[in-house]
mmCIF file of C-alpha atoms and ligand atoms in Angstrom:
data_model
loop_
_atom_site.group_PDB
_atom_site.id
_atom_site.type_symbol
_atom_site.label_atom_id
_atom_site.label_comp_id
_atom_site.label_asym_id
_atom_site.label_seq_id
_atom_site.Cartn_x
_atom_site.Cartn_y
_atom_site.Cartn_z
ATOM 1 C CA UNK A 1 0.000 0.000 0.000
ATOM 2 C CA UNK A 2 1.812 3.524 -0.701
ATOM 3 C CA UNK A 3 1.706 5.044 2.336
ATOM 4 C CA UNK A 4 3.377 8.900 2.816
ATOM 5 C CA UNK A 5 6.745 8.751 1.380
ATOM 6 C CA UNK A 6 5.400 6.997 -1.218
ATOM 7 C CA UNK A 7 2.792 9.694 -1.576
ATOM 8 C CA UNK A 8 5.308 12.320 -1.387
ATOM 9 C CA UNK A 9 7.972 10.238 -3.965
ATOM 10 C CA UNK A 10 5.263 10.694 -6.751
ATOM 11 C CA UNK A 11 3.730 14.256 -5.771
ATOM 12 C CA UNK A 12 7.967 14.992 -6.409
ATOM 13 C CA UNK A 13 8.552 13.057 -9.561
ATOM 14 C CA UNK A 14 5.090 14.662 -10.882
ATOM 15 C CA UNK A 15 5.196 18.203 -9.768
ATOM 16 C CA UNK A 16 7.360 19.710 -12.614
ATOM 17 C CA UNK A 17 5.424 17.782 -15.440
ATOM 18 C CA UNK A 18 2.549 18.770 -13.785
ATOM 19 C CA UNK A 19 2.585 22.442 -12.719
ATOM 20 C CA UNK A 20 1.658 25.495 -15.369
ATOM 21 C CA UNK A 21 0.552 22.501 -17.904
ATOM 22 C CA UNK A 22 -2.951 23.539 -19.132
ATOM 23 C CA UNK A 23 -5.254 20.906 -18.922
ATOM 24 C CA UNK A 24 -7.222 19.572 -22.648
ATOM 25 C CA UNK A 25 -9.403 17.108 -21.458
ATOM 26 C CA UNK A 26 -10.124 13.946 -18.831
ATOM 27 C CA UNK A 27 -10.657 10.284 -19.411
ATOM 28 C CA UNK A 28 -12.479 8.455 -17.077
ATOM 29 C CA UNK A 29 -12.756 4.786 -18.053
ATOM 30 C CA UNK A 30 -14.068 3.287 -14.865
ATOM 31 C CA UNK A 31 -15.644 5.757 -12.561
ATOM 32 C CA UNK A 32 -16.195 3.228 -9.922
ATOM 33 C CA UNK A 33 -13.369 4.085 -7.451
ATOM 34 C CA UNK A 34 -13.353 4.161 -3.286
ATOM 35 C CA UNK A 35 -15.670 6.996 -4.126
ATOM 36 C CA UNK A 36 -17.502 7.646 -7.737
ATOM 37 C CA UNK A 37 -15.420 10.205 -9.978
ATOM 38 C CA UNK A 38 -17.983 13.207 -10.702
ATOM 39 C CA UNK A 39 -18.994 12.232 -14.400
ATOM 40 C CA UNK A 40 -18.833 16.088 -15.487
ATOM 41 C CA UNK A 41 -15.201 16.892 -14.612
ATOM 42 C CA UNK A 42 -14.462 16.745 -18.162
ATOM 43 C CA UNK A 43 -15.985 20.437 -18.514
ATOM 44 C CA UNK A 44 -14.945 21.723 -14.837
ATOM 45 C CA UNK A 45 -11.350 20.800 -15.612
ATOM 46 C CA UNK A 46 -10.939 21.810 -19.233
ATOM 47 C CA UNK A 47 -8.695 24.812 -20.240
ATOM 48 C CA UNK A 48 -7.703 25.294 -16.479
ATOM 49 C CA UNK A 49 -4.063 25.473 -15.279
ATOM 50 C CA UNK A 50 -2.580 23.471 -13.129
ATOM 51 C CA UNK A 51 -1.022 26.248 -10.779
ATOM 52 C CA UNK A 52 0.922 23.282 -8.537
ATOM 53 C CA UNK A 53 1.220 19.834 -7.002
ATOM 54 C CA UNK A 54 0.418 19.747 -3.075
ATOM 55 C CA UNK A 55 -0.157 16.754 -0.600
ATOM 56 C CA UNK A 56 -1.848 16.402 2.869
ATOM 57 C CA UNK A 57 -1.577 13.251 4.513
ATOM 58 C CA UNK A 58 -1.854 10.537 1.646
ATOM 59 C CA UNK A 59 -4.235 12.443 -0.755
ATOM 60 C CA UNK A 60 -2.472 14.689 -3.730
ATOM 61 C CA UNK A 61 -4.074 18.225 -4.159
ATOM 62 C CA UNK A 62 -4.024 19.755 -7.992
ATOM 63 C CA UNK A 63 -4.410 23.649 -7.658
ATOM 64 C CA UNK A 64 -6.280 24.400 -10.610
ATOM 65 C CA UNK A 65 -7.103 27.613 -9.359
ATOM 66 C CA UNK A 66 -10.253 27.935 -8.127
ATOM 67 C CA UNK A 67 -10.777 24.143 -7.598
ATOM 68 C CA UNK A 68 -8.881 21.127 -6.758
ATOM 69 C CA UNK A 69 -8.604 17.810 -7.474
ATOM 70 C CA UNK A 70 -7.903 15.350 -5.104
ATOM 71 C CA UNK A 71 -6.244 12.194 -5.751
ATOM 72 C CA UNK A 72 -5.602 9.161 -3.427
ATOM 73 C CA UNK A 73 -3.688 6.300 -4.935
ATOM 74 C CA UNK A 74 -5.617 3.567 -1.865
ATOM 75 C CA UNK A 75 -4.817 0.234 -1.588
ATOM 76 C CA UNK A 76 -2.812 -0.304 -4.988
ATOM 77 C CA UNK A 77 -3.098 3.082 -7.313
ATOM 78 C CA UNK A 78 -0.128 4.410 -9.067
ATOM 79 C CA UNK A 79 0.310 7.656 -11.590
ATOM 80 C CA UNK A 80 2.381 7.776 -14.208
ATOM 81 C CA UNK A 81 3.099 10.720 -16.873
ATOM 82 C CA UNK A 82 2.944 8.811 -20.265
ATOM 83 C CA UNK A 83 2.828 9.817 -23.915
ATOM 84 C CA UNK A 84 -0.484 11.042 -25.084
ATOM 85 C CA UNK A 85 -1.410 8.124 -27.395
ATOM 86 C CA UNK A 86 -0.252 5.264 -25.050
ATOM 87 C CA UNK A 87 -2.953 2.562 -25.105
ATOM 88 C CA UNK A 88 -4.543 2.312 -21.992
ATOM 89 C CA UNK A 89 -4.164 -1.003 -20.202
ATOM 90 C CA UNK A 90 -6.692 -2.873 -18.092
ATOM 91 C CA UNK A 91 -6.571 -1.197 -14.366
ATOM 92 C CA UNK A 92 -6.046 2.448 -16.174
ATOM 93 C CA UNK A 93 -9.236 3.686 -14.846
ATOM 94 C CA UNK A 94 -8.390 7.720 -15.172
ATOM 95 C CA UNK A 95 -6.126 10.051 -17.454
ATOM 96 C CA UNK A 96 -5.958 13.431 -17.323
ATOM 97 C CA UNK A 97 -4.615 14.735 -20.532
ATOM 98 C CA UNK A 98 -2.320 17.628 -20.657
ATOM 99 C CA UNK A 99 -2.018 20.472 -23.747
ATOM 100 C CA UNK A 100 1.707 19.693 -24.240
ATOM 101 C CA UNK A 101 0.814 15.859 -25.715
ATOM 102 C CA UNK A 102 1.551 13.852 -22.181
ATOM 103 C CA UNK A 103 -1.569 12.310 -19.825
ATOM 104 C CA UNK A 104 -1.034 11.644 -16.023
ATOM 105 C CA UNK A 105 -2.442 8.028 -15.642
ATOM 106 C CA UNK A 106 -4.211 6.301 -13.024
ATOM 107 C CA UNK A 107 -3.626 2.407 -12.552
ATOM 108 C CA UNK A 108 -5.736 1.071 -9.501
ATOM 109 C CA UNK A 109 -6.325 -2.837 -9.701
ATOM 110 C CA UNK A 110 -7.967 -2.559 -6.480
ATOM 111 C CA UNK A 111 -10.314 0.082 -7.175
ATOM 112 C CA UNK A 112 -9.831 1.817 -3.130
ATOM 113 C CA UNK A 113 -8.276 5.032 -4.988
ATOM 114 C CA UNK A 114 -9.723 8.257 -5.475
ATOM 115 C CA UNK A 115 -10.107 11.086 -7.555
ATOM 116 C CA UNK A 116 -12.385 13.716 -5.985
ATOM 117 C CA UNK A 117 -13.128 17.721 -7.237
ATOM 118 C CA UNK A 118 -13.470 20.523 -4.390
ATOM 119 C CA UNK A 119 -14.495 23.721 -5.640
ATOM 120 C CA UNK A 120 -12.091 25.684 -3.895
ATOM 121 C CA UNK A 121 -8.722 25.023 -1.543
ATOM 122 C CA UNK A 122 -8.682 21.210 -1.126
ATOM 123 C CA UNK A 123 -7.953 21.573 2.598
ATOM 124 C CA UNK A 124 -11.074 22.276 3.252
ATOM 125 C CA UNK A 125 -12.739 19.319 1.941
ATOM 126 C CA UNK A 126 -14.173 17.347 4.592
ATOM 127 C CA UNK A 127 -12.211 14.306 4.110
ATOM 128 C CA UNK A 128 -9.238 16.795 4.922
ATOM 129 C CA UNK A 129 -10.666 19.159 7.324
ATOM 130 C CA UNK A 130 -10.445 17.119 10.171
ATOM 131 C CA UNK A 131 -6.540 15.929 9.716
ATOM 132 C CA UNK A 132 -4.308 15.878 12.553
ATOM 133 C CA UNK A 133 -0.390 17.503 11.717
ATOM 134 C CA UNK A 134 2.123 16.293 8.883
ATOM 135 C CA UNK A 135 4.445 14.087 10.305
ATOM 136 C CA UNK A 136 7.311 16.224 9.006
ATOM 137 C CA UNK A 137 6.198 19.609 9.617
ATOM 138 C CA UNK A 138 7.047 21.900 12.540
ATOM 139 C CA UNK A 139 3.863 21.569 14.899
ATOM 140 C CA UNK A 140 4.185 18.219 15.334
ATOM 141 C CA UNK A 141 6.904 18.358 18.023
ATOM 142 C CA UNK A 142 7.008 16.769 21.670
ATOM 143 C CA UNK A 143 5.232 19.340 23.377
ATOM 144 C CA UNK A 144 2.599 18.469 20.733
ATOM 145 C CA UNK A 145 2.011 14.712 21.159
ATOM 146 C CA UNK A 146 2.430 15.057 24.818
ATOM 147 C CA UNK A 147 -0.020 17.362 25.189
ATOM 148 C CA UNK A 148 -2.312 15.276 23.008
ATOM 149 C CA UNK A 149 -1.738 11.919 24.425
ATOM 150 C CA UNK A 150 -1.921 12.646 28.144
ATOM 151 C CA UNK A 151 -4.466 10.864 30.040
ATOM 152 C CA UNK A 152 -5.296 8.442 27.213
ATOM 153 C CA UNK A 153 -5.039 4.786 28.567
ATOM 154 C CA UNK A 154 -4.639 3.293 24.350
ATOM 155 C CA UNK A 155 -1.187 2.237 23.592
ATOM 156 C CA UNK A 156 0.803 5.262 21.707
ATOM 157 C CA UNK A 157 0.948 2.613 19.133
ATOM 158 C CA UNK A 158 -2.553 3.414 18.228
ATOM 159 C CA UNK A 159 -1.930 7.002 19.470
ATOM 160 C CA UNK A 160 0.373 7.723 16.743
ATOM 161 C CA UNK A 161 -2.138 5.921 13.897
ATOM 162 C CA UNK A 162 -4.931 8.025 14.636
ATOM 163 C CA UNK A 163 -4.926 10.386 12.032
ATOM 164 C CA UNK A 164 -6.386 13.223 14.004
ATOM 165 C CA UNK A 165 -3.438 13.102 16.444
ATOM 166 C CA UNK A 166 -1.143 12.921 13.543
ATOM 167 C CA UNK A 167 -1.261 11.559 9.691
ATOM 168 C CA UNK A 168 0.057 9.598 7.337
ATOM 169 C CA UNK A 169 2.468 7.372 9.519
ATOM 170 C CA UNK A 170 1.219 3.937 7.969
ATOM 171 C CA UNK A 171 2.289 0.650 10.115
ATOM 172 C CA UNK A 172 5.274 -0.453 8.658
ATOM 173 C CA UNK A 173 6.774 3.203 9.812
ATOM 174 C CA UNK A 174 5.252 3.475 13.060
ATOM 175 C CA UNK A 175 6.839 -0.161 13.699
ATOM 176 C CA UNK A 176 10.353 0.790 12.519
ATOM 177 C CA UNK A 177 10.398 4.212 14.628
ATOM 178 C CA UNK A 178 9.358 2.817 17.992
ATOM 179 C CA UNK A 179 11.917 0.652 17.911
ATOM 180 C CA UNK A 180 13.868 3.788 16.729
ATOM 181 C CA UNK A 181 13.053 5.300 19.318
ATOM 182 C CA UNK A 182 13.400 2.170 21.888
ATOM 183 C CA UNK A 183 9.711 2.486 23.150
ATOM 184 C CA UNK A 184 7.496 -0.633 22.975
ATOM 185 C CA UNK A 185 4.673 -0.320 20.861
ATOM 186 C CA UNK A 186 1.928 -1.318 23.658
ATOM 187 C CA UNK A 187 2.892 1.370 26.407
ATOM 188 C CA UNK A 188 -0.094 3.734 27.360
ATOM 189 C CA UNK A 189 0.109 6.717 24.912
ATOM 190 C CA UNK A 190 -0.954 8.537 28.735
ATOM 191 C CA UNK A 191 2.737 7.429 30.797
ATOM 192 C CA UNK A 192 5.105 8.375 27.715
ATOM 193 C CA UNK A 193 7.376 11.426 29.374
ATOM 194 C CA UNK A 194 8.025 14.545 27.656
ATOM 195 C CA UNK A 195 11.706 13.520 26.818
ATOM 196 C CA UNK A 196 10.555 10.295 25.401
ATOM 197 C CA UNK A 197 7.817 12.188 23.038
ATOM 198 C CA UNK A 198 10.676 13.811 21.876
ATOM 199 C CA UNK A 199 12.498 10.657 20.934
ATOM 200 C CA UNK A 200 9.675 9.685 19.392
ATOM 201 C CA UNK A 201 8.602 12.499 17.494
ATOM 202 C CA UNK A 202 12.853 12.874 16.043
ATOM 203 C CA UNK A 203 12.249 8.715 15.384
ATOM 204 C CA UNK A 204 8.807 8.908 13.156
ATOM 205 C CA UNK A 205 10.876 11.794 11.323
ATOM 206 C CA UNK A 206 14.351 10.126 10.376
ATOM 207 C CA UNK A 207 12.392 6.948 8.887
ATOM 208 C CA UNK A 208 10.225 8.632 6.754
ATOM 209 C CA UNK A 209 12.625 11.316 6.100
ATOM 210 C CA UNK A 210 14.612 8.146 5.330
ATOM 211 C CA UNK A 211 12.144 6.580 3.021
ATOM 212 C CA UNK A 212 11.425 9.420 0.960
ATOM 213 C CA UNK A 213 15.324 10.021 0.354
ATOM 214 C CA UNK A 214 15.386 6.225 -0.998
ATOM 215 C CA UNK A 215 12.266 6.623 -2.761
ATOM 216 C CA UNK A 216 14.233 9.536 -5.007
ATOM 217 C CA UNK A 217 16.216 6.820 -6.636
ATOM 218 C CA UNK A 218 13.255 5.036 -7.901
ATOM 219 C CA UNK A 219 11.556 8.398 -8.955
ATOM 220 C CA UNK A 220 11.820 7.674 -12.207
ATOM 221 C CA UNK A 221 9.926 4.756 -11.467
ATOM 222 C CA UNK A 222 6.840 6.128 -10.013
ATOM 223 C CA UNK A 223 6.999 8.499 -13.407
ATOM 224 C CA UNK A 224 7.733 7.167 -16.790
ATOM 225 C CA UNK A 225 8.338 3.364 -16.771
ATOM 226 C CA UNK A 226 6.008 1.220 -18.325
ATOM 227 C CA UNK A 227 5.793 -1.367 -15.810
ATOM 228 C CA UNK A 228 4.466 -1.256 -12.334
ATOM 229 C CA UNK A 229 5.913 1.407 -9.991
ATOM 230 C CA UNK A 230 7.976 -0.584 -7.257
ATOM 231 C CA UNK A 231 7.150 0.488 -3.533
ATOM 232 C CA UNK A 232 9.991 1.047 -1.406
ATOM 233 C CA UNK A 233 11.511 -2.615 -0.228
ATOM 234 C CA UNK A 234 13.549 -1.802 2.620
ATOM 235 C CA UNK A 235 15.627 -3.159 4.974
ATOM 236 C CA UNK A 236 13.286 -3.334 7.964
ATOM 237 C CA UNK A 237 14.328 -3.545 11.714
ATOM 238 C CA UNK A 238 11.257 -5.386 13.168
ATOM 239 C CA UNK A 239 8.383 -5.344 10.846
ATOM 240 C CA UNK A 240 7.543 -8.805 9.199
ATOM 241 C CA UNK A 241 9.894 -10.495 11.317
ATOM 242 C CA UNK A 242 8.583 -12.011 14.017
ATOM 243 C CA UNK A 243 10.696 -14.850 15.504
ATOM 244 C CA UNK A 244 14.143 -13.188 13.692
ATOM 245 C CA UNK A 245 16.747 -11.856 15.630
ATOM 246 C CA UNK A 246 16.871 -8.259 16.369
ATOM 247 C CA UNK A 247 19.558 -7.064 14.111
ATOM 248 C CA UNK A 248 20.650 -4.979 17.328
ATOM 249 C CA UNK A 249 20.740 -7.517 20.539
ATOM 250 C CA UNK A 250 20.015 -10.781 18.648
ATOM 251 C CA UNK A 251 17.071 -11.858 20.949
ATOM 252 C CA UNK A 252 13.660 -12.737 18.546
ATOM 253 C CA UNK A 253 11.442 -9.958 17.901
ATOM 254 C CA UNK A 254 7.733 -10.477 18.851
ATOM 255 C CA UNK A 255 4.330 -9.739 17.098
ATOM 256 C CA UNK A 256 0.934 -8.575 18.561
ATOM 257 C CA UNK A 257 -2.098 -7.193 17.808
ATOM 258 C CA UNK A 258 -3.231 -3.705 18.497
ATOM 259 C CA UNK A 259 -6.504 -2.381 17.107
ATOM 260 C CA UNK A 260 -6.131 -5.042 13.855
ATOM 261 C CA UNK A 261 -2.866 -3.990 13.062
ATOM 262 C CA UNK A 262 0.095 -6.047 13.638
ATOM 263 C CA UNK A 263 3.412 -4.346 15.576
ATOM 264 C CA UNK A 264 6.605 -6.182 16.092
ATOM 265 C CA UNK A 265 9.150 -4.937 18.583
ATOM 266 C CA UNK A 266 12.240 -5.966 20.354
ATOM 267 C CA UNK A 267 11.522 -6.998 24.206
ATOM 268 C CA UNK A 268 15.214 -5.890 25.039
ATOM 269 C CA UNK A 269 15.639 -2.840 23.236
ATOM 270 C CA UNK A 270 11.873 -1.414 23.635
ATOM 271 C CA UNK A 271 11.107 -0.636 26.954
HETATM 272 ZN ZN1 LIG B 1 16.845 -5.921 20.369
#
């Protein structure tokens, strides 16, 4: 599933094809996405301008001006910039086609994608109104998430995926920065100290500060290729690998459930 430096790997790779292109006309073959795409956006996006390329937690924002459209690639979606007469395969569901003879493509096997209009700023859209900070931006900071998580008896495991407290983590992050950050997964969200928001706060930053940086080497991946755009394989410290050593003290790591997801941690170096 792309989750936010995936996200933020295409909204980069996209942006300059993207931004001052006029838009000539939209494609939809299959409207039937996570939510319906509005059968007239043909005439509210021809002739605009596409002013720039924005995202908020996992969905894409198009400035066109005095509307956006929102994109959300879901459970399997993927955009590509292609050539103007480049035959559409099965799962391309959506093009948008641009004046200077390229489309931006939307390939979504699963169909859990989305491709929404908002007449007017996209942040205001209700899906988006609501959103807790970016991950990487300035007010999410210690002071922040201990303010926000004090007195609440969940684990900070689910703390920290609640998208009104913050977005766009995604599990396979959150995993990799508690043990980052040496905190076990299933500690009330309500007993973590200041100092150890902060630890937590610099650890959720460096891995998907970290992912993004890896994700610009496949860039040109998630833009021109032909084939499927690859999502980031990395070399994980705990997630997926239950009953494997901890590549730090050697003792197995261990799996449980919280709230339907799955976390893995380290029993020696998470406290
Ligand atoms: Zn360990």
């Amino acid at each position: 599933m792309p989750e936010l430096p995936e996200v933020e790997t295409a909204r980069r790779g996209l942006a300059s094809h993207l931004t001052g292109q006029t838009i000539a006309d939209v494609v939809i073959r299959n409207a039937s996405l996570r939510w319906p795409i509005p059968n007239n956006l043909p005439e509210l996006l021809r002739g605009l301008t596409i002013r720039s390329l924005n995202r908020r937690a996992k969905y894409l924002l198009m400035d066109c001006g005095n509307c956006t459209l929102i994109l959300h690639l879901g459970m399997s979606g993927s955009l590509r910039i292609l050539p103007v007469d480049t035959p559409a395969e099965k799962h391309d569901h959506f093009d948008l086609i641009l004046s200077n003879g390229t489309l931006m493509r939307l390939r979504d096997p699963r169909r859990f994608g989305a491709v929404l209009w908002h007449n007017g700023d996209g942040h205001a859209h209700p899906l988006l109104a609501g959103l807790g900070p970016e991950p990487l931006e300035k007010n999410f900071d210690a002071r922040y998430l201990y303010a926000a998580t004090r007195k609440r008896k969940v684990s900070i495991k689910q703390c920290i995926m609640e998208s009104r407290i913050v977005v766009g983590v995604g599990n396979i992050y959150a995993n990799e920065a508690f043990f980052r950050a040496g905190i076990k997964p299933q500690l009330a969200a309500g007993k973590l100290s200041l100092p150890r928001c902060e630890k937590l706060v610099a650890a959720i930053r460096a891995t998907l500060n970290e992912a993004i940086k890896q994700g610009g080497s496949t860039l040109r991946d998630f833009v021109n290729s032909a084939g499927q755009p690859g999502y980031f394989q990395q070399h994980y410290w705990v997630y997926g690998r239950n009953g494997d050593s901890c590549r730090r003290c050697g003792s197995p790591i261990k799996q449980i459930r919280q709230g339907q997801r799955s976390s893995f941690y380290c029993g020696i170096c998470q406290k």
